[in-house]
Each structure stands twice: as C-alpha cells, then as structure tokens.
Amino acid sequence: MFKRLVLNIFTFCTLLFLAVQVNAVIETYEFSAAEYKLRYQTMVHELRCPKCQNQNLSGSNSPIAKDLRRELHRMIEEGQGDDEIIAFMVKRYGNFVLYRPPVDKYTLWLWGSPIILLMLALLFVFFLRRSQPDVDALTPLTVDEKNTLDRLLRKYSK
Amino acid sequence: MARLKLFIPLIIFALLGAVFYSMLSRDYNPQDLPSALIGQALPEFSLPALEGDKKLSKKDLIGEPMLLNVWATWCISCRVEHPYLNTLKQQGIKIVGLDYKDDREKALQWLEKLGNPYTFTIYDETGKLGLDLGVYGAPETYIIDAKGMIRDKHVGVINETVWQEKLQPLFQQLQSEMN
C-alpha cells in the first residue's frame, strides 16, 4: 500500500517534469556559430518576460519578449558573454527577469526553503519511526504459530 | 494527541485563509515590477521629436522636475489616461511624452484630436529608449528630478487618486529641492 503510494507520487512527479517546456516561438534567428545558438536557447529559457507573470522569453509572444529576444540575439552575435548579457537585462528590468535569481535578502526564503523543507521532512520521518513499536521487542512466535505461518505461506504463495 | 491531529486540517485552513485574506485586502498588484532604474540617471539617447524634425537627447530632460510619460496609440489605457494628463498640464506640471513603438501619423492625429499635454514628445519608433528605461508596457510614467535622475516610476494609468496619493507628494518635494 505504502509502496504503491510512493510509486504513484514518483510517476506523477516525473510526468510533471515532462510537461514543462512545450512552448516555442515563431521567429527563428540565424547564428554564425553553433555555440551561439546553444547559448541563445539556454538563455531564452532562463530569462523571464518582464510583462508576463510566469513565462520565459521563449514562451511569450508579447512585444517586449520579442524585443528582448532580438537584443539577446544581437548581443550574442556581437560576442558578448553571458555575464554581460545578464547584467544588461538586470540593469533594465531588475532580478525579476532571472529565473535563477542571485541569493540576497529578498530571495533568501526562495533559496532556503528547500533546505528547511528537507529538514522538516527528516524530523517528521524521525519522529514517525520513533513512535512506532520496535520490531525486535515484540514477543517471538511460538513453534506452533511458526508452523501455521509456514503452512499458510506455502499454501498461498503458489 | 490523536484528538489534536483531527484539528490539523482546520489549522492549516485557517493559516492559509489568513495569508490569502491579507493579500486580498492589501493593495497588491502582481504586475507591479519594481523598476531597477529608480535612483539612477536617465540613459543617454538621441531620438527625433514626434513633431518637427528636432533631435532630442538626455540634455533636453534636465533642468526641472518633470514626468516622462510612455504612451502609444495602440495602448488603450493610454487613451483612458490622456484626459487626466491634460488636466495636469493645466496645473502647470511639465510632462514629456515618449511615443513608444508607434506610427508617427497616428500619433500626431491622436495629439490633435485628444489634446497635447506634452511639452515635447520623443519619438521612439523601435523602442530602443523604452528598452533602456526598462519599459514593459504602456502607460508608464517616470518622475525625473532637475538633475535628470529617475526618482520613481508608476506603471499603469495615472488618475486623480494615483496623482494625489503617490506622485504629487514626491513631485512637490522635487520642486522644493530645486529651490
């Protein structure tokens, strides 16, 4: 029963991960190097559209996202580094544009909460185990009980 | 202990309810994006004026406190806002327009028909200055001090309430700073 539940949760989570990033945009850009294209595609997924609540540049068709994609393409083709491009975006739109914001006093909870949740989960498991009776301390089966158990197991395991 | 456990869902519900209620009653707009440019100088630019063929640059925005209003004819909220900008102009507030990614002909017609609250309007056809200012949707209004620093930004329509509660106190402060 428990195992089945865990398995179900696991399957559900896996499906959730498969479900993201099904969006794409219409326009295509030409790149002079394959590495540029790769960088463009990575950044377009990690930069957030300022106008939208929760879409990256790749997923949004708003004019501002279009402009930012054009700028991103221009800067990559000019040979600017990722750090420069991110600084350019942050200077104009703040850390809002980053789906991977730096750790500061505003994002401390964001970055810290997985650790806190993990701690809570560990504590929960710890207390759950403690409140369950110790298996070794149970009275062992008598010979009679053991024989009956063996017989039943043989009977039903076929 | 087992009894207490029964109340856990109720407690969670109460906590969530309190959180949601506090967000509802607060004046909270998830679209609001704190501008990264507040406290910074205006970016440099060189763009044509909407009317006439004068070239405008950052120098034209320095000297006295003003509002820099980002608008466009495709922006419906800008039309809502426009009459109040006319009112502000009558009160002697200096407003400079930034016509953002727009069609020049349509923009000129718009000003002719609805009145022109702007001392002058910068014509930003490609949205270049808009990008440097961190504009993400019109209307947006920047409060610029006499030295050309961005002191605050309002995203959305300016109406009497917004002006009186949010923008006017700062604007008056900037005017008194100058004297």
Short mmCIF file of C-alpha atoms in Angstrom, two decimals:
data_model
loop_
_atom_site.label_atom_id
_atom_site.label_comp_id
_atom_site.label_asym_id
_atom_site.label_seq_id
_atom_site.Cartn_x
_atom_site.Cartn_y
_atom_site.Cartn_z
CA MET A 1 0.00 0.00 0.00
CA PHE A 2 2.70 2.45 1.07
CA LYS A 3 5.00 1.32 -1.73
CA ARG A 4 2.24 1.82 -4.26
CA LEU A 5 1.63 5.35 -2.98
CA VAL A 6 5.31 6.24 -3.26
CA LEU A 7 5.39 4.82 -6.77
CA ASN A 8 2.34 6.84 -7.75
CA ILE A 9 3.82 10.04 -6.39
CA PHE A 10 7.05 9.31 -8.22
CA THR A 11 5.24 8.74 -11.53
CA PHE A 12 3.23 11.91 -11.05
CA CYS A 13 6.35 13.99 -10.44
CA THR A 14 8.09 12.50 -13.47
CA LEU A 15 5.11 13.41 -15.64
CA LEU A 16 5.14 16.93 -14.22
CA PHE A 17 8.74 17.35 -15.32
CA LEU A 18 7.93 16.04 -18.77
CA ALA A 19 5.10 18.51 -19.08
CA VAL A 20 7.18 21.70 -18.91
CA GLN A 21 8.72 23.44 -21.89
CA VAL A 22 6.25 22.60 -24.55
CA ASN A 23 6.22 26.22 -25.71
CA ALA A 24 8.17 27.74 -28.55
CA VAL A 25 8.07 30.91 -30.58
CA ILE A 26 7.62 31.64 -34.20
CA GLU A 27 10.62 33.64 -35.33
CA THR A 28 13.95 31.99 -35.95
CA TYR A 29 17.35 33.58 -35.78
CA GLU A 30 20.41 32.69 -37.78
CA PHE A 31 23.61 32.22 -35.81
CA SER A 32 27.14 32.38 -37.11
CA ALA A 33 28.27 29.66 -34.70
CA ALA A 34 26.58 26.56 -33.33
CA GLU A 35 27.73 27.51 -29.85
CA TYR A 36 25.87 30.85 -30.14
CA LYS A 37 22.65 29.07 -30.98
CA LEU A 38 23.03 26.82 -27.96
CA ARG A 39 23.65 29.79 -25.68
CA TYR A 40 20.68 31.63 -27.13
CA GLN A 41 18.42 28.69 -26.49
CA THR A 42 19.63 28.29 -22.93
CA MET A 43 19.19 31.99 -22.11
CA VAL A 44 15.83 32.32 -23.78
CA HIS A 45 14.60 29.66 -21.37
CA GLU A 46 16.21 31.15 -18.29
CA LEU A 47 15.21 34.77 -18.82
CA ARG A 48 11.74 35.77 -17.80
CA CYS A 49 9.46 38.01 -19.83
CA PRO A 50 9.01 41.25 -17.82
CA LYS A 51 5.43 41.75 -18.93
CA CYS A 52 4.29 38.23 -18.15
CA GLN A 53 3.78 36.77 -14.73
CA ASN A 54 5.34 33.41 -15.38
CA GLN A 55 6.64 32.89 -18.87
CA ASN A 56 10.17 32.85 -20.14
CA LEU A 57 11.29 34.77 -23.20
CA SER A 58 10.89 31.67 -25.28
CA GLY A 59 7.29 31.11 -24.34
CA SER A 60 5.95 34.63 -24.66
CA ASN A 61 4.71 36.40 -27.72
CA SER A 62 4.40 39.81 -26.07
CA PRO A 63 6.18 42.66 -27.89
CA ILE A 64 8.62 43.14 -25.05
CA ALA A 65 9.66 39.49 -25.14
CA LYS A 66 10.18 39.82 -28.89
CA ASP A 67 12.39 42.88 -28.36
CA LEU A 68 14.41 41.13 -25.70
CA ARG A 69 14.92 38.08 -27.92
CA ARG A 70 16.15 40.39 -30.67
CA GLU A 71 18.54 42.10 -28.23
CA LEU A 72 19.72 38.74 -26.95
CA HIS A 73 20.46 37.58 -30.48
CA ARG A 74 22.29 40.83 -31.24
CA MET A 75 24.43 40.65 -28.11
CA ILE A 76 25.35 37.02 -28.61
CA GLU A 77 26.32 37.69 -32.22
CA GLU A 78 28.43 40.63 -31.06
CA GLY A 79 30.34 38.18 -28.94
CA GLN A 80 29.21 39.40 -25.53
CA GLY A 81 29.49 36.99 -22.64
CA ASP A 82 26.60 35.56 -20.61
CA ASP A 83 27.51 37.74 -17.64
CA GLU A 84 27.38 40.91 -19.73
CA ILE A 85 24.01 39.96 -21.21
CA ILE A 86 22.55 39.14 -17.80
CA ALA A 87 23.88 42.44 -16.42
CA PHE A 88 22.21 44.25 -19.35
CA MET A 89 18.86 42.63 -18.60
CA VAL A 90 19.07 43.11 -14.82
CA LYS A 91 20.05 46.76 -15.20
CA ARG A 92 16.79 47.42 -17.03
CA TYR A 93 14.32 45.01 -15.52
CA GLY A 94 15.83 44.00 -12.19
CA ASN A 95 16.22 40.48 -10.89
CA PHE A 96 12.66 39.82 -11.99
CA VAL A 97 13.99 38.76 -15.40
CA LEU A 98 16.07 35.97 -13.93
CA TYR A 99 14.55 32.58 -13.34
CA ARG A 100 17.71 31.86 -11.38
CA PRO A 101 18.00 34.93 -9.17
CA PRO A 102 21.07 35.54 -7.01
CA VAL A 103 20.89 34.88 -3.28
CA ASP A 104 20.14 38.14 -1.48
CA LYS A 105 17.87 39.30 1.32
CA TYR A 106 14.82 39.12 -0.97
CA THR A 107 15.47 35.64 -2.29
CA LEU A 108 16.76 34.08 0.90
CA TRP A 109 13.46 32.35 1.56
CA LEU A 110 13.27 31.18 -2.02
CA TRP A 111 16.69 29.55 -1.90
CA GLY A 112 16.43 28.48 1.74
CA SER A 113 13.00 26.88 1.72
CA PRO A 114 14.07 23.58 0.05
CA ILE A 115 16.63 23.08 2.82
CA ILE A 116 14.10 23.96 5.51
CA LEU A 117 11.54 21.61 3.99
CA LEU A 118 14.10 18.82 3.81
CA MET A 119 14.94 19.34 7.48
CA LEU A 120 11.25 19.25 8.38
CA ALA A 121 10.75 16.08 6.36
CA LEU A 122 13.70 14.39 8.09
CA LEU A 123 12.37 15.42 11.51
CA PHE A 124 8.95 14.10 10.55
CA VAL A 125 10.37 10.72 9.47
CA PHE A 126 12.49 10.56 12.61
CA PHE A 127 9.53 11.10 14.95
CA LEU A 128 7.31 8.81 12.92
CA ARG A 129 9.81 5.97 13.31
CA ARG A 130 10.21 6.62 16.99
CA SER A 131 6.52 6.50 17.67
CA GLN A 132 6.23 3.07 16.00
CA PRO A 133 6.81 -0.01 18.18
CA ASP A 134 10.23 -1.57 17.97
CA VAL A 135 10.03 -4.78 15.88
CA ASP A 136 12.71 -6.66 17.83
CA ALA A 137 10.99 -6.05 21.12
CA LEU A 138 7.87 -7.97 20.08
CA THR A 139 7.33 -11.43 21.55
CA PRO A 140 8.67 -14.01 19.11
CA LEU A 141 6.30 -16.57 17.57
CA THR A 142 5.84 -19.88 19.31
CA VAL A 143 6.71 -23.06 17.43
CA ASP A 144 3.03 -23.72 16.78
CA GLU A 145 2.45 -20.25 15.37
CA LYS A 146 5.53 -20.54 13.20
CA ASN A 147 4.33 -23.86 11.72
CA THR A 148 0.92 -22.41 10.97
CA LEU A 149 2.51 -19.39 9.33
CA ASP A 150 4.76 -21.57 7.16
CA ARG A 151 1.84 -23.71 6.12
CA LEU A 152 -0.24 -20.68 5.18
CA LEU A 153 2.62 -19.10 3.29
CA ARG A 154 3.19 -22.29 1.29
CA LYS A 155 -0.47 -22.60 0.57
CA TYR A 156 -0.99 -19.07 -0.73
CA SER A 157 2.33 -18.30 -2.34
CA LYS A 158 1.72 -20.68 -5.26
CA MET B 1 -2.78 13.61 20.83
CA ALA B 2 -4.98 11.73 18.34
CA ARG B 3 -7.73 14.23 19.08
CA LEU B 4 -5.41 17.08 18.32
CA LYS B 5 -4.47 15.58 14.99
CA LEU B 6 -8.06 15.96 13.86
CA PHE B 7 -7.65 19.71 14.04
CA ILE B 8 -4.58 19.89 11.80
CA PRO B 9 -6.57 20.44 8.56
CA LEU B 10 -8.60 23.15 10.25
CA ILE B 11 -5.45 24.88 11.48
CA ILE B 12 -3.87 24.72 8.00
CA PHE B 13 -7.07 26.09 6.51
CA ALA B 14 -7.13 28.96 8.98
CA LEU B 15 -3.49 29.82 8.30
CA LEU B 16 -3.93 29.77 4.52
CA GLY B 17 -7.12 31.76 4.84
CA ALA B 18 -5.31 34.41 6.87
CA VAL B 19 -2.50 34.62 4.30
CA PHE B 20 -4.87 34.90 1.34
CA TYR B 21 -7.07 37.41 3.10
CA SER B 22 -4.13 39.63 3.96
CA MET B 23 -3.06 39.59 0.30
CA LEU B 24 -6.59 40.47 -0.81
CA SER B 25 -7.09 43.39 1.48
CA ARG B 26 -3.65 44.82 0.77
CA ASP B 27 -3.20 46.97 -2.29
CA TYR B 28 -1.24 44.27 -4.08
CA ASN B 29 -0.66 44.16 -7.82
CA PRO B 30 1.35 41.17 -9.02
CA GLN B 31 2.02 43.01 -12.30
CA ASP B 32 3.98 45.67 -10.42
CA LEU B 33 7.62 45.29 -11.12
CA PRO B 34 9.97 47.41 -9.02
CA SER B 35 11.96 49.46 -11.50
CA ALA B 36 15.65 48.73 -11.47
CA LEU B 37 16.29 52.31 -12.59
CA ILE B 38 14.90 54.20 -9.61
CA GLY B 39 17.70 56.33 -8.20
CA GLN B 40 19.66 56.10 -11.45
CA ALA B 41 20.36 58.69 -14.10
CA LEU B 42 18.35 58.66 -17.31
CA PRO B 43 20.02 56.65 -20.07
CA GLU B 44 21.66 58.53 -22.92
CA PHE B 45 19.69 58.69 -26.13
CA SER B 46 19.40 60.51 -29.41
CA LEU B 47 15.96 60.33 -30.99
CA PRO B 48 13.79 62.53 -33.18
CA ALA B 49 10.94 64.62 -31.81
CA LEU B 50 7.46 63.48 -32.79
CA GLU B 51 6.60 66.94 -34.02
CA GLY B 52 9.05 68.79 -36.25
CA ASP B 53 12.46 67.38 -37.08
CA LYS B 54 14.40 68.34 -33.99
CA LYS B 55 16.78 65.79 -32.49
CA LEU B 56 16.27 65.18 -28.79
CA SER B 57 18.72 63.88 -26.22
CA LYS B 58 19.08 63.46 -22.48
CA LYS B 59 20.07 67.13 -22.16
CA ASP B 60 16.52 68.14 -23.08
CA LEU B 61 15.21 66.35 -19.97
CA ILE B 62 17.45 68.10 -17.47
CA GLY B 63 16.73 71.35 -15.64
CA GLU B 64 13.47 70.93 -13.78
CA PRO B 65 11.34 68.11 -12.33
CA MET B 66 9.07 66.52 -14.90
CA LEU B 67 7.02 63.49 -15.72
CA LEU B 68 8.18 61.27 -18.56
CA ASN B 69 5.05 59.55 -19.84
CA VAL B 70 5.38 56.48 -22.06
CA TRP B 71 2.42 56.16 -24.40
CA ALA B 72 1.34 54.84 -27.79
CA THR B 73 -1.76 54.95 -29.94
CA TRP B 74 -2.14 51.15 -29.72
CA CYS B 75 -2.33 51.42 -25.93
CA ILE B 76 -5.92 51.52 -24.77
CA SER B 77 -5.13 52.50 -21.19
CA CYS B 78 -3.22 55.49 -22.55
CA ARG B 79 -6.43 56.82 -24.01
CA VAL B 80 -8.04 56.46 -20.58
CA GLU B 81 -5.16 58.30 -19.01
CA HIS B 82 -4.89 61.08 -21.58
CA PRO B 83 -7.59 63.48 -20.27
CA TYR B 84 -6.00 63.47 -16.83
CA LEU B 85 -2.61 64.32 -18.33
CA ASN B 86 -4.29 67.31 -19.98
CA THR B 87 -5.57 68.34 -16.57
CA LEU B 88 -2.10 68.03 -15.06
CA LYS B 89 -0.69 70.20 -17.82
CA GLN B 90 -3.23 72.89 -16.98
CA GLN B 91 -2.00 72.72 -13.38
CA GLY B 92 1.46 73.59 -14.68
CA ILE B 93 3.08 70.15 -14.43
CA LYS B 94 5.75 69.62 -17.07
CA ILE B 95 5.13 66.36 -18.92
CA VAL B 96 7.36 64.98 -21.63
CA GLY B 97 5.97 62.22 -23.84
CA LEU B 98 7.72 59.13 -25.08
CA ASP B 99 5.83 57.75 -28.04
CA TYR B 100 6.78 54.11 -27.80
CA LYS B 101 6.84 51.81 -30.84
CA ASP B 102 4.21 53.73 -32.66
CA ASP B 103 3.18 55.07 -36.03
CA ARG B 104 4.06 58.75 -36.43
CA GLU B 105 0.95 59.70 -38.42
CA LYS B 106 -1.41 58.05 -35.96
CA ALA B 107 0.41 59.62 -33.01
CA LEU B 108 0.12 63.11 -34.49
CA GLN B 109 -3.58 62.58 -35.14
CA TRP B 110 -4.02 61.38 -31.58
CA LEU B 111 -2.47 64.56 -30.15
CA GLU B 112 -4.54 66.73 -32.47
CA LYS B 113 -7.77 65.02 -31.52
CA LEU B 114 -7.28 64.44 -27.79
CA GLY B 115 -5.15 67.45 -26.92
CA ASN B 116 -1.43 67.65 -26.31
CA PRO B 117 -0.34 67.60 -22.66
CA TYR B 118 3.34 67.21 -23.57
CA THR B 119 5.95 69.95 -23.68
CA PHE B 120 7.50 67.80 -26.40
CA THR B 121 7.35 64.15 -27.37
CA ILE B 122 10.26 61.83 -28.06
CA TYR B 123 9.52 59.52 -30.99
CA ASP B 124 10.91 56.07 -30.19
CA GLU B 125 9.89 54.04 -33.19
CA THR B 126 11.93 50.92 -32.45
CA GLY B 127 11.50 51.00 -28.68
CA LYS B 128 15.22 51.48 -28.07
CA LEU B 129 14.89 54.10 -25.34
CA GLY B 130 11.96 52.16 -23.94
CA LEU B 131 14.22 49.15 -23.59
CA ASP B 132 16.94 51.19 -21.88
CA LEU B 133 14.34 52.58 -19.48
CA GLY B 134 13.02 49.14 -18.65
CA VAL B 135 9.57 49.84 -20.10
CA TYR B 136 7.50 46.68 -20.24
CA GLY B 137 4.09 48.03 -21.10
CA ALA B 138 2.40 51.37 -21.63
CA PRO B 139 1.38 53.57 -19.97
CA GLU B 140 4.33 54.03 -17.68
CA THR B 141 5.34 57.29 -16.09
CA TYR B 142 8.74 58.19 -14.72
CA ILE B 143 9.31 61.04 -12.30
CA ILE B 144 12.52 62.81 -13.23
CA ASP B 145 14.22 65.32 -10.96
CA ALA B 146 16.01 68.50 -12.05
CA LYS B 147 19.30 66.67 -12.42
CA GLY B 148 17.87 64.05 -14.74
CA MET B 149 17.67 61.26 -12.16
CA ILE B 150 14.76 58.81 -12.18
CA ARG B 151 13.14 59.12 -8.77
CA ASP B 152 10.04 56.96 -9.14
CA LYS B 153 8.00 55.12 -11.69
CA HIS B 154 4.32 54.44 -11.99
CA VAL B 155 3.10 51.57 -14.14
CA GLY B 156 -0.47 51.94 -15.34
CA VAL B 157 -2.94 54.75 -15.67
CA ILE B 158 -2.44 57.99 -13.75
CA ASN B 159 -5.70 59.29 -12.35
CA GLU B 160 -6.56 61.72 -9.62
CA THR B 161 -6.08 59.17 -6.83
CA VAL B 162 -2.70 57.98 -8.07
CA TRP B 163 -1.53 61.54 -8.60
CA GLN B 164 -2.63 62.86 -5.25
CA GLU B 165 -1.55 59.89 -3.18
CA LYS B 166 1.58 58.67 -4.89
CA LEU B 167 3.07 61.10 -7.36
CA GLN B 168 2.22 64.61 -6.24
CA PRO B 169 3.96 64.45 -2.82
CA LEU B 170 7.22 63.36 -4.47
CA PHE B 171 6.83 65.86 -7.28
CA GLN B 172 6.39 68.73 -4.85
CA GLN B 173 9.39 67.52 -2.89
CA LEU B 174 11.47 67.57 -6.08
CA GLN B 175 10.30 71.09 -6.86
CA SER B 176 11.28 72.30 -3.42
CA GLU B 177 14.65 70.50 -3.69
CA MET B 178 15.36 72.60 -6.74
CA ASN B 179 14.79 75.91 -4.98
#
